Short mmCIF file of N, CA and C in Angstrom, two decimals:
data_model
loop_
_atom_site.label_atom_id
_atom_site.label_comp_id
_atom_site.label_asym_id
_atom_site.label_seq_id
_atom_site.Cartn_x
_atom_site.Cartn_y
_atom_site.Cartn_z
N MET A 369 -154.46 -50.67 -162.37
CA MET A 369 -154.01 -51.79 -161.70
C MET A 369 -155.54 -51.99 -160.76
N MET A 370 -156.51 -51.14 -160.27
CA MET A 370 -157.84 -51.38 -159.45
C MET A 370 -158.43 -52.25 -160.67
N GLU A 371 -158.24 -51.54 -162.05
CA GLU A 371 -158.86 -52.61 -163.18
C GLU A 371 -158.44 -53.98 -163.06
N TRP A 372 -157.33 -53.90 -163.09
CA TRP A 372 -157.22 -55.70 -163.05
C TRP A 372 -157.52 -56.17 -162.02
N TRP A 373 -157.32 -55.81 -160.63
CA TRP A 373 -158.13 -56.45 -159.55
C TRP A 373 -159.48 -56.74 -159.46
N GLN A 374 -160.34 -55.72 -160.13
CA GLN A 374 -161.55 -56.10 -160.10
C GLN A 374 -162.10 -56.77 -161.43
N ALA A 375 -161.10 -57.14 -162.29
CA ALA A 375 -161.59 -57.74 -163.41
C ALA A 375 -161.31 -59.38 -162.96
N ARG A 376 -160.61 -59.41 -161.74
CA ARG A 376 -160.57 -61.13 -161.15
C ARG A 376 -161.59 -61.60 -160.36
N GLU A 377 -161.82 -63.06 -160.77
CA GLU A 377 -162.97 -63.56 -160.22
C GLU A 377 -162.78 -63.59 -158.22
N PRO A 378 -163.85 -63.26 -157.69
CA PRO A 378 -163.54 -63.32 -156.18
C PRO A 378 -162.37 -64.64 -155.59
N ARG A 379 -162.78 -65.83 -156.27
CA ARG A 379 -161.77 -66.76 -155.69
C ARG A 379 -160.51 -66.61 -156.10
N GLU A 380 -159.98 -65.73 -157.32
CA GLU A 380 -159.06 -65.68 -157.79
C GLU A 380 -158.15 -64.62 -156.95
N ARG A 381 -159.47 -63.65 -156.46
CA ARG A 381 -158.96 -62.31 -155.43
C ARG A 381 -158.53 -62.97 -154.34
N MET A 382 -159.21 -64.02 -153.86
CA MET A 382 -159.07 -64.56 -152.69
C MET A 382 -157.61 -65.47 -152.45
N ALA A 383 -157.04 -66.18 -153.55
CA ALA A 383 -155.92 -66.99 -153.69
C ALA A 383 -154.69 -66.04 -153.72
N LEU A 384 -154.84 -64.60 -154.45
CA LEU A 384 -153.75 -63.79 -154.77
C LEU A 384 -153.53 -63.03 -153.19
N LEU A 385 -154.36 -62.77 -152.55
CA LEU A 385 -154.43 -62.59 -151.15
C LEU A 385 -153.38 -63.29 -150.18
N VAL A 386 -154.14 -64.49 -150.22
CA VAL A 386 -153.29 -65.53 -149.37
C VAL A 386 -152.00 -65.59 -149.94
N ALA A 387 -151.72 -65.82 -151.28
CA ALA A 387 -150.21 -65.80 -151.75
C ALA A 387 -149.54 -64.66 -151.15
N LEU A 388 -150.10 -63.28 -151.52
CA LEU A 388 -149.58 -61.92 -151.02
C LEU A 388 -149.08 -62.15 -149.30
N ALA A 389 -150.13 -63.21 -148.76
CA ALA A 389 -149.42 -62.55 -147.08
C ALA A 389 -148.54 -63.88 -146.70
N VAL A 390 -148.70 -64.99 -147.76
CA VAL A 390 -147.48 -65.93 -147.38
C VAL A 390 -146.21 -65.46 -147.74
N ILE A 391 -146.07 -64.56 -148.49
CA ILE A 391 -144.99 -63.98 -149.37
C ILE A 391 -144.59 -62.91 -148.43
N LEU A 392 -145.48 -61.94 -148.12
CA LEU A 392 -144.94 -60.96 -146.70
C LEU A 392 -145.04 -61.70 -145.73
N ALA A 393 -145.29 -62.68 -145.15
CA ALA A 393 -144.87 -63.28 -143.76
C ALA A 393 -143.58 -64.11 -144.19
N THR A 394 -143.16 -64.69 -145.19
CA THR A 394 -141.70 -64.95 -145.65
C THR A 394 -140.74 -64.29 -145.43
N LEU A 395 -140.98 -62.92 -146.14
CA LEU A 395 -140.08 -61.76 -146.34
C LEU A 395 -139.64 -61.28 -144.64
N GLY A 396 -141.22 -61.30 -144.11
CA GLY A 396 -140.87 -60.73 -142.83
C GLY A 396 -140.14 -61.62 -142.13
N TYR A 397 -140.36 -62.78 -142.14
CA TYR A 397 -139.06 -63.79 -141.20
C TYR A 397 -138.00 -63.59 -142.02
N SER A 398 -137.81 -63.86 -142.87
CA SER A 398 -136.57 -63.81 -143.37
C SER A 398 -135.68 -62.52 -143.30
N LEU A 399 -136.23 -61.25 -143.23
CA LEU A 399 -135.64 -60.25 -143.44
C LEU A 399 -135.74 -59.53 -142.02
N LEU A 400 -136.58 -60.02 -140.93
CA LEU A 400 -136.68 -58.84 -139.47
C LEU A 400 -136.39 -60.13 -138.70
N TRP A 401 -137.28 -61.19 -138.73
CA TRP A 401 -137.55 -62.00 -137.45
C TRP A 401 -135.90 -62.53 -137.26
N ARG A 402 -135.66 -63.59 -138.30
CA ARG A 402 -134.74 -64.36 -137.84
C ARG A 402 -133.36 -63.63 -137.67
N PRO A 403 -133.52 -62.48 -138.61
CA PRO A 403 -132.08 -61.97 -138.29
C PRO A 403 -131.92 -61.34 -136.80
N LEU A 404 -132.89 -60.68 -136.41
CA LEU A 404 -133.15 -59.99 -135.16
C LEU A 404 -132.60 -61.45 -133.78
N ASN A 405 -133.23 -62.64 -134.21
CA ASN A 405 -133.40 -63.71 -133.56
C ASN A 405 -131.59 -64.01 -133.05
N GLU A 406 -131.30 -63.85 -134.41
CA GLU A 406 -129.75 -64.57 -134.62
C GLU A 406 -128.87 -63.86 -134.01
N ASP A 407 -128.90 -62.12 -134.28
CA ASP A 407 -128.17 -61.48 -133.54
C ASP A 407 -128.44 -61.08 -131.74
N LEU A 408 -129.79 -61.87 -131.58
CA LEU A 408 -129.94 -61.54 -130.32
C LEU A 408 -129.28 -62.89 -129.62
N ALA A 409 -129.15 -63.90 -130.50
CA ALA A 409 -128.66 -64.84 -129.66
C ALA A 409 -126.80 -64.83 -129.33
N ARG A 410 -126.17 -64.19 -130.59
CA ARG A 410 -125.16 -63.48 -130.59
C ARG A 410 -124.97 -62.76 -129.34
N GLN A 411 -125.55 -62.02 -129.10
CA GLN A 411 -125.14 -60.92 -128.15
C GLN A 411 -125.43 -61.57 -126.85
N ARG A 412 -126.34 -62.45 -126.81
CA ARG A 412 -126.37 -63.32 -125.16
C ARG A 412 -124.96 -64.14 -125.19
N HIS A 413 -124.50 -64.85 -126.26
CA HIS A 413 -123.44 -65.46 -125.91
C HIS A 413 -122.24 -64.50 -125.53
N ARG A 414 -121.97 -63.37 -126.21
CA ARG A 414 -121.25 -62.55 -126.08
C ARG A 414 -121.37 -62.11 -124.60
N ALA A 415 -122.39 -61.84 -124.02
CA ALA A 415 -122.52 -61.17 -122.85
C ALA A 415 -122.22 -62.28 -122.06
N GLU A 416 -122.63 -63.67 -122.08
CA GLU A 416 -121.98 -64.64 -121.06
C GLU A 416 -120.35 -64.85 -121.20
N VAL A 417 -119.85 -64.82 -122.40
CA VAL A 417 -118.42 -64.78 -122.26
C VAL A 417 -117.93 -63.32 -121.49
N GLN A 418 -118.23 -62.27 -121.71
CA GLN A 418 -117.66 -61.29 -121.19
C GLN A 418 -118.10 -61.29 -119.41
N ARG A 419 -119.03 -62.22 -119.15
CA ARG A 419 -119.39 -62.37 -117.67
C ARG A 419 -118.24 -63.25 -117.25
N GLU A 420 -118.27 -64.44 -117.65
CA GLU A 420 -117.06 -65.45 -117.64
C GLU A 420 -115.46 -64.64 -117.36
N THR A 421 -115.32 -63.48 -118.76
CA THR A 421 -114.15 -62.96 -118.62
C THR A 421 -113.66 -61.91 -117.53
N LEU A 422 -115.23 -61.24 -116.86
CA LEU A 422 -115.05 -60.58 -115.79
C LEU A 422 -115.01 -61.39 -114.59
N ALA A 423 -115.65 -62.45 -114.30
CA ALA A 423 -115.31 -63.49 -113.12
C ALA A 423 -113.78 -63.38 -112.96
N TRP A 424 -113.15 -64.39 -114.15
CA TRP A 424 -111.88 -64.35 -114.28
C TRP A 424 -110.64 -63.19 -113.85
N MET A 425 -110.96 -62.05 -114.05
CA MET A 425 -110.40 -61.03 -114.30
C MET A 425 -110.43 -60.32 -112.62
N GLN A 426 -111.62 -60.75 -112.27
CA GLN A 426 -111.80 -60.18 -110.35
C GLN A 426 -111.04 -61.00 -109.76
N GLN A 427 -110.84 -62.41 -110.04
CA GLN A 427 -110.35 -63.50 -109.48
C GLN A 427 -108.73 -63.38 -109.70
N ALA A 428 -108.63 -63.05 -110.62
CA ALA A 428 -106.99 -62.62 -111.02
C ALA A 428 -106.64 -61.30 -110.59
N ALA A 429 -107.29 -60.03 -109.93
CA ALA A 429 -107.09 -59.09 -109.38
C ALA A 429 -106.91 -59.12 -108.04
N GLN A 430 -107.43 -60.20 -107.00
CA GLN A 430 -107.55 -60.78 -106.00
C GLN A 430 -106.07 -61.12 -105.84
N GLN A 431 -105.81 -62.07 -106.51
CA GLN A 431 -104.31 -62.75 -106.23
C GLN A 431 -103.22 -61.80 -106.74
N VAL A 432 -103.57 -60.78 -107.69
CA VAL A 432 -102.58 -59.63 -107.63
C VAL A 432 -102.48 -59.06 -106.17
N LYS A 433 -103.36 -58.46 -105.50
CA LYS A 433 -103.69 -57.90 -104.56
C LYS A 433 -102.93 -58.43 -103.48
N ALA A 434 -103.38 -59.85 -103.19
CA ALA A 434 -102.44 -60.47 -102.46
C ALA A 434 -101.22 -60.66 -102.55
N LEU A 435 -100.72 -60.87 -103.48
CA LEU A 435 -99.20 -61.02 -104.07
C LEU A 435 -98.79 -59.52 -103.72
N GLN A 436 -99.36 -58.57 -103.93
CA GLN A 436 -98.51 -57.40 -103.73
C GLN A 436 -98.63 -57.21 -102.07
N ARG A 437 -99.48 -57.54 -101.11
CA ARG A 437 -99.32 -57.36 -100.01
C ARG A 437 -98.09 -58.16 -99.31
N GLN A 438 -97.46 -59.47 -100.03
CA GLN A 438 -96.58 -60.08 -99.48
C GLN A 438 -95.51 -59.42 -99.66
N PRO A 439 -94.28 -59.37 -98.68
CA PRO A 439 -93.14 -58.91 -98.80
C PRO A 439 -92.47 -58.99 -99.90
N GLN A 440 -91.36 -57.77 -100.54
CA GLN A 440 -90.91 -57.90 -101.65
C GLN A 440 -89.85 -59.02 -101.79
N SER A 441 -89.09 -59.39 -100.71
CA SER A 441 -88.25 -60.55 -100.80
C SER A 441 -88.53 -61.77 -101.09
N ARG A 442 -90.07 -62.03 -100.42
CA ARG A 442 -90.89 -63.13 -100.99
C ARG A 442 -91.45 -63.50 -102.24
N ARG A 443 -91.71 -62.29 -102.91
CA ARG A 443 -92.00 -62.29 -104.04
C ARG A 443 -91.15 -62.70 -105.10
N ALA A 444 -90.02 -62.39 -105.02
CA ALA A 444 -89.05 -62.41 -106.08
C ALA A 444 -88.63 -63.90 -105.63
N SER A 445 -88.18 -64.80 -104.66
CA SER A 445 -88.25 -66.01 -104.36
C SER A 445 -87.95 -66.19 -102.83
N SER A 446 -88.75 -67.36 -102.47
CA SER A 446 -88.92 -67.61 -100.74
C SER A 446 -87.47 -68.21 -100.71
N ARG A 447 -86.31 -68.90 -101.07
CA ARG A 447 -85.23 -68.96 -101.10
C ARG A 447 -84.10 -68.42 -101.55
N SER A 448 -83.17 -68.29 -100.94
CA SER A 448 -81.94 -67.66 -101.39
C SER A 448 -81.28 -68.86 -102.70
N LEU A 449 -80.26 -68.17 -103.46
CA LEU A 449 -79.80 -69.24 -104.77
C LEU A 449 -79.06 -70.32 -103.83
N LEU A 450 -78.44 -70.05 -102.74
CA LEU A 450 -77.44 -71.18 -101.87
C LEU A 450 -78.09 -71.94 -101.31
N SER A 451 -79.18 -71.66 -100.96
CA SER A 451 -80.53 -72.63 -99.96
C SER A 451 -80.88 -73.69 -101.47
N GLU A 452 -81.26 -72.94 -102.40
CA GLU A 452 -81.88 -73.75 -103.48
C GLU A 452 -81.03 -74.92 -103.90
N ALA A 453 -79.93 -74.21 -104.35
CA ALA A 453 -78.78 -75.39 -104.63
C ALA A 453 -78.59 -76.34 -103.64
N GLU A 454 -78.34 -76.41 -102.24
CA GLU A 454 -78.39 -77.11 -101.46
C GLU A 454 -79.56 -78.09 -101.22
N ARG A 455 -80.62 -77.26 -100.99
CA ARG A 455 -81.90 -78.16 -100.79
C ARG A 455 -82.11 -79.14 -102.12
N ALA A 456 -81.95 -78.63 -103.76
CA ALA A 456 -81.69 -79.84 -104.58
C ALA A 456 -80.49 -80.66 -104.51
N ALA A 457 -79.24 -80.48 -103.79
CA ALA A 457 -78.17 -81.52 -103.82
C ALA A 457 -78.93 -82.23 -102.51
N ALA A 458 -79.43 -82.07 -101.45
CA ALA A 458 -80.03 -83.25 -100.69
C ALA A 458 -80.99 -83.74 -101.18
N GLN A 459 -82.00 -83.39 -102.38
CA GLN A 459 -82.70 -84.09 -103.03
C GLN A 459 -82.67 -85.16 -103.46
N THR A 460 -81.62 -84.85 -104.35
CA THR A 460 -80.50 -85.70 -105.64
C THR A 460 -79.17 -86.60 -105.03
N GLY A 461 -78.94 -86.42 -103.95
CA GLY A 461 -77.78 -87.71 -103.52
C GLY A 461 -76.46 -86.62 -103.71
N LEU A 462 -76.74 -85.23 -103.66
CA LEU A 462 -75.33 -84.58 -104.20
C LEU A 462 -75.07 -84.09 -102.64
N LYS A 463 -75.56 -83.92 -101.78
CA LYS A 463 -75.28 -83.60 -100.35
C LYS A 463 -73.77 -84.30 -100.03
N GLY A 464 -73.00 -83.10 -99.62
CA GLY A 464 -71.29 -83.40 -99.67
C GLY A 464 -70.59 -83.50 -100.55
N ARG A 465 -71.09 -83.20 -101.52
CA ARG A 465 -70.42 -83.32 -103.02
C ARG A 465 -70.24 -81.64 -103.70
N LEU A 466 -71.15 -80.98 -103.25
CA LEU A 466 -70.97 -79.45 -103.41
C LEU A 466 -69.76 -78.75 -102.58
N LYS A 467 -68.43 -78.47 -103.37
CA LYS A 467 -67.36 -78.36 -102.16
C LYS A 467 -67.19 -76.57 -102.16
N GLN A 468 -67.65 -75.87 -102.83
CA GLN A 468 -67.27 -74.60 -103.03
C GLN A 468 -68.72 -74.11 -103.54
N LEU A 469 -68.86 -72.86 -102.73
CA LEU A 469 -70.41 -72.56 -102.76
C LEU A 469 -70.03 -70.75 -102.73
N ASN A 470 -69.72 -70.23 -104.02
CA ASN A 470 -69.80 -68.69 -103.46
C ASN A 470 -70.25 -67.83 -103.92
N PRO A 471 -71.27 -66.98 -103.61
CA PRO A 471 -72.23 -66.47 -104.12
C PRO A 471 -71.47 -65.11 -104.71
N GLU A 472 -72.09 -65.00 -106.24
CA GLU A 472 -71.72 -63.67 -106.99
C GLU A 472 -73.15 -62.66 -106.90
N GLY A 473 -72.96 -61.79 -105.88
CA GLY A 473 -73.98 -60.78 -106.16
C GLY A 473 -75.44 -62.12 -105.83
N ARG A 474 -76.88 -61.14 -105.96
CA ARG A 474 -77.84 -61.96 -105.55
C ARG A 474 -78.21 -62.74 -106.22
N ASP A 475 -77.80 -62.67 -107.24
CA ASP A 475 -78.66 -64.10 -108.39
C ASP A 475 -77.66 -64.70 -109.10
N LYS A 476 -76.43 -64.84 -108.50
CA LYS A 476 -75.35 -65.85 -109.31
C LYS A 476 -74.85 -66.27 -108.15
N LEU A 477 -74.13 -67.70 -108.20
CA LEU A 477 -73.64 -68.79 -107.35
C LEU A 477 -72.66 -69.33 -108.14
N ARG A 478 -71.16 -69.25 -107.86
CA ARG A 478 -70.32 -69.98 -108.02
C ARG A 478 -70.44 -71.15 -107.63
N VAL A 479 -70.28 -72.39 -108.28
CA VAL A 479 -70.38 -73.98 -107.39
C VAL A 479 -69.12 -74.89 -108.09
N THR A 480 -68.48 -75.43 -106.97
CA THR A 480 -67.47 -76.66 -107.56
C THR A 480 -68.31 -78.14 -107.00
N VAL A 481 -68.37 -79.22 -107.89
CA VAL A 481 -68.89 -80.25 -107.44
C VAL A 481 -67.79 -81.28 -107.73
N GLN A 482 -67.68 -82.08 -106.63
CA GLN A 482 -66.16 -83.35 -106.77
C GLN A 482 -66.89 -84.72 -106.35
N ASP A 483 -66.45 -85.80 -107.38
CA ASP A 483 -66.75 -86.75 -106.78
C ASP A 483 -67.98 -86.76 -106.94
N ALA A 484 -69.09 -86.79 -108.01
CA ALA A 484 -70.40 -86.74 -108.14
C ALA A 484 -70.53 -88.00 -108.93
N ALA A 485 -71.97 -88.66 -109.03
CA ALA A 485 -72.35 -89.66 -110.06
C ALA A 485 -73.03 -88.61 -110.90
N PHE A 486 -72.90 -89.03 -112.29
CA PHE A 486 -73.36 -88.17 -113.39
C PHE A 486 -74.92 -88.02 -113.51
N ASP A 487 -75.32 -89.23 -113.12
CA ASP A 487 -76.37 -89.15 -112.92
C ASP A 487 -77.58 -88.17 -111.90
N ASP A 488 -76.97 -88.34 -110.76
CA ASP A 488 -77.18 -87.34 -109.55
C ASP A 488 -77.01 -85.93 -109.98
N PHE A 489 -75.94 -85.54 -110.76
CA PHE A 489 -75.54 -84.58 -111.27
C PHE A 489 -76.63 -83.78 -112.27
N ILE A 490 -76.87 -84.63 -112.86
CA ILE A 490 -77.96 -84.06 -113.87
C ILE A 490 -79.50 -83.70 -113.47
N GLN A 491 -79.50 -84.77 -112.90
CA GLN A 491 -80.67 -84.63 -111.45
C GLN A 491 -81.04 -83.34 -110.86
N TRP A 492 -79.59 -83.00 -110.23
CA TRP A 492 -79.59 -81.91 -109.53
C TRP A 492 -79.76 -80.69 -110.18
N LEU A 493 -79.43 -80.46 -111.66
CA LEU A 493 -79.30 -79.62 -112.58
C LEU A 493 -80.87 -79.38 -112.91
N GLY A 494 -81.66 -80.40 -113.44
CA GLY A 494 -82.97 -80.29 -113.20
C GLY A 494 -84.07 -80.00 -112.15
N ARG A 495 -83.51 -79.92 -111.16
CA ARG A 495 -84.33 -79.53 -109.90
C ARG A 495 -84.39 -78.13 -109.92
N LEU A 496 -82.63 -77.60 -110.20
CA LEU A 496 -82.61 -76.31 -110.12
C LEU A 496 -83.45 -75.53 -111.22
N GLN A 497 -83.62 -76.46 -112.56
CA GLN A 497 -84.10 -75.64 -113.42
C GLN A 497 -85.32 -75.63 -113.60
N GLN A 498 -86.17 -76.45 -112.50
CA GLN A 498 -87.57 -76.04 -112.12
C GLN A 498 -87.66 -75.10 -111.00
N ALA A 499 -86.30 -74.72 -110.23
CA ALA A 499 -86.87 -73.74 -109.30
C ALA A 499 -86.58 -72.51 -110.01
N GLY A 500 -85.98 -72.18 -111.51
CA GLY A 500 -85.94 -70.83 -111.91
C GLY A 500 -84.62 -70.94 -112.37
N ILE A 501 -83.34 -71.52 -112.06
CA ILE A 501 -82.26 -71.53 -111.99
C ILE A 501 -81.24 -72.40 -112.88
N THR A 502 -80.73 -71.43 -113.92
CA THR A 502 -79.97 -72.38 -114.93
C THR A 502 -78.71 -72.12 -114.62
N ALA A 503 -77.69 -72.77 -115.44
CA ALA A 503 -76.18 -72.98 -115.44
C ALA A 503 -75.65 -72.27 -116.58
N SER A 504 -75.31 -71.24 -116.31
CA SER A 504 -74.94 -70.21 -117.63
C SER A 504 -73.40 -70.44 -117.95
N SER A 505 -72.50 -71.02 -117.41
CA SER A 505 -71.08 -71.78 -117.71
C SER A 505 -71.17 -72.94 -116.80
N LEU A 506 -70.55 -74.05 -117.57
CA LEU A 506 -70.22 -75.21 -117.09
C LEU A 506 -69.09 -75.94 -117.46
N THR A 507 -67.91 -76.37 -116.39
CA THR A 507 -66.92 -77.32 -117.02
C THR A 507 -67.07 -78.20 -116.04
N LEU A 508 -67.05 -79.37 -117.28
CA LEU A 508 -67.19 -80.71 -116.74
C LEU A 508 -66.54 -81.73 -116.95
N SER A 509 -65.71 -82.73 -115.98
CA SER A 509 -64.83 -83.37 -116.47
C SER A 509 -65.13 -84.90 -115.48
N ARG A 510 -64.57 -85.94 -116.30
CA ARG A 510 -65.00 -87.21 -115.85
C ARG A 510 -63.62 -87.30 -114.86
N ILE A 511 -64.07 -88.11 -113.94
CA ILE A 511 -62.61 -88.74 -112.90
C ILE A 511 -62.36 -90.19 -113.21
N ASP A 512 -60.93 -90.26 -113.90
CA ASP A 512 -60.58 -91.67 -114.26
C ASP A 512 -61.28 -92.85 -114.75
N ASP A 513 -61.93 -92.18 -116.16
CA ASP A 513 -62.74 -93.01 -116.95
C ASP A 513 -64.27 -93.74 -115.84
N GLY A 514 -64.32 -93.32 -114.85
CA GLY A 514 -65.16 -94.01 -114.03
C GLY A 514 -66.80 -93.04 -114.17
N PRO A 515 -67.90 -93.54 -113.41
CA PRO A 515 -69.26 -92.77 -113.62
C PRO A 515 -68.93 -91.42 -112.57
N THR A 516 -68.01 -90.71 -111.96
CA THR A 516 -67.93 -89.89 -111.44
C THR A 516 -67.13 -88.69 -112.29
N ILE A 517 -67.95 -87.38 -111.62
CA ILE A 517 -67.40 -86.40 -112.54
C ILE A 517 -66.95 -85.34 -111.69
N GLN A 518 -66.16 -84.21 -112.07
CA GLN A 518 -66.22 -83.06 -111.45
C GLN A 518 -66.53 -81.84 -112.04
N ALA A 519 -67.04 -80.95 -111.62
CA ALA A 519 -67.78 -79.89 -112.45
C ALA A 519 -67.59 -78.24 -111.50
N ARG A 520 -67.38 -77.44 -112.46
CA ARG A 520 -67.39 -75.97 -112.17
C ARG A 520 -68.48 -75.75 -112.79
N LEU A 521 -69.68 -74.41 -112.23
CA LEU A 521 -70.30 -73.99 -112.63
C LEU A 521 -70.89 -72.72 -112.17
N LEU A 522 -71.56 -71.87 -112.97
CA LEU A 522 -71.84 -70.63 -112.40
C LEU A 522 -73.62 -70.48 -112.70
N LEU A 523 -74.17 -70.67 -111.48
CA LEU A 523 -75.57 -70.57 -111.72
C LEU A 523 -76.34 -69.33 -111.63
N GLU A 524 -77.58 -69.10 -112.38
CA GLU A 524 -78.14 -67.60 -112.42
C GLU A 524 -79.20 -67.66 -112.18
N ARG A 525 -80.06 -67.00 -111.46
CA ARG A 525 -81.55 -67.07 -111.20
C ARG A 525 -82.28 -66.32 -112.50
N ARG A 526 -83.22 -67.00 -113.15
CA ARG A 526 -84.25 -66.56 -114.01
C ARG A 526 -84.93 -65.31 -113.20
N ARG A 527 -85.11 -64.34 -114.00
CA ARG A 527 -85.96 -62.90 -113.75
C ARG A 527 -86.85 -62.88 -114.89
#
């Protein structure tokens, strides 16, 4: 190898050294520098995402602690099932149409609705659903082929 090198003209040796330097620089960049920089960028991005996640988790932990400090009854529901039904009835024009309201335990309420407009009744059910209350059974009948209905239903609070 040394003989081959010595047999080259000084100008050719210089060109080979420059070519070798370019090849080594390209290999160094491709195999070392670029992968390290890409990995560093990925690690920085991952760290930023983890910082954001940590900040969100700390905020959520504070909210959980605040909820845990609240009385148990307020956590489950701020209103009873009966008061939710009456409040929704007042908002939808059914006040006075709820004739029987019989609680069945803490999370169930049997209701009889008389002479109510069908549209008002549907709005009332929608309000209840927004409050986490569903009708688990429903008997509905139209009165004298008119726009009013009579209904019997069992309301339940979803847990």
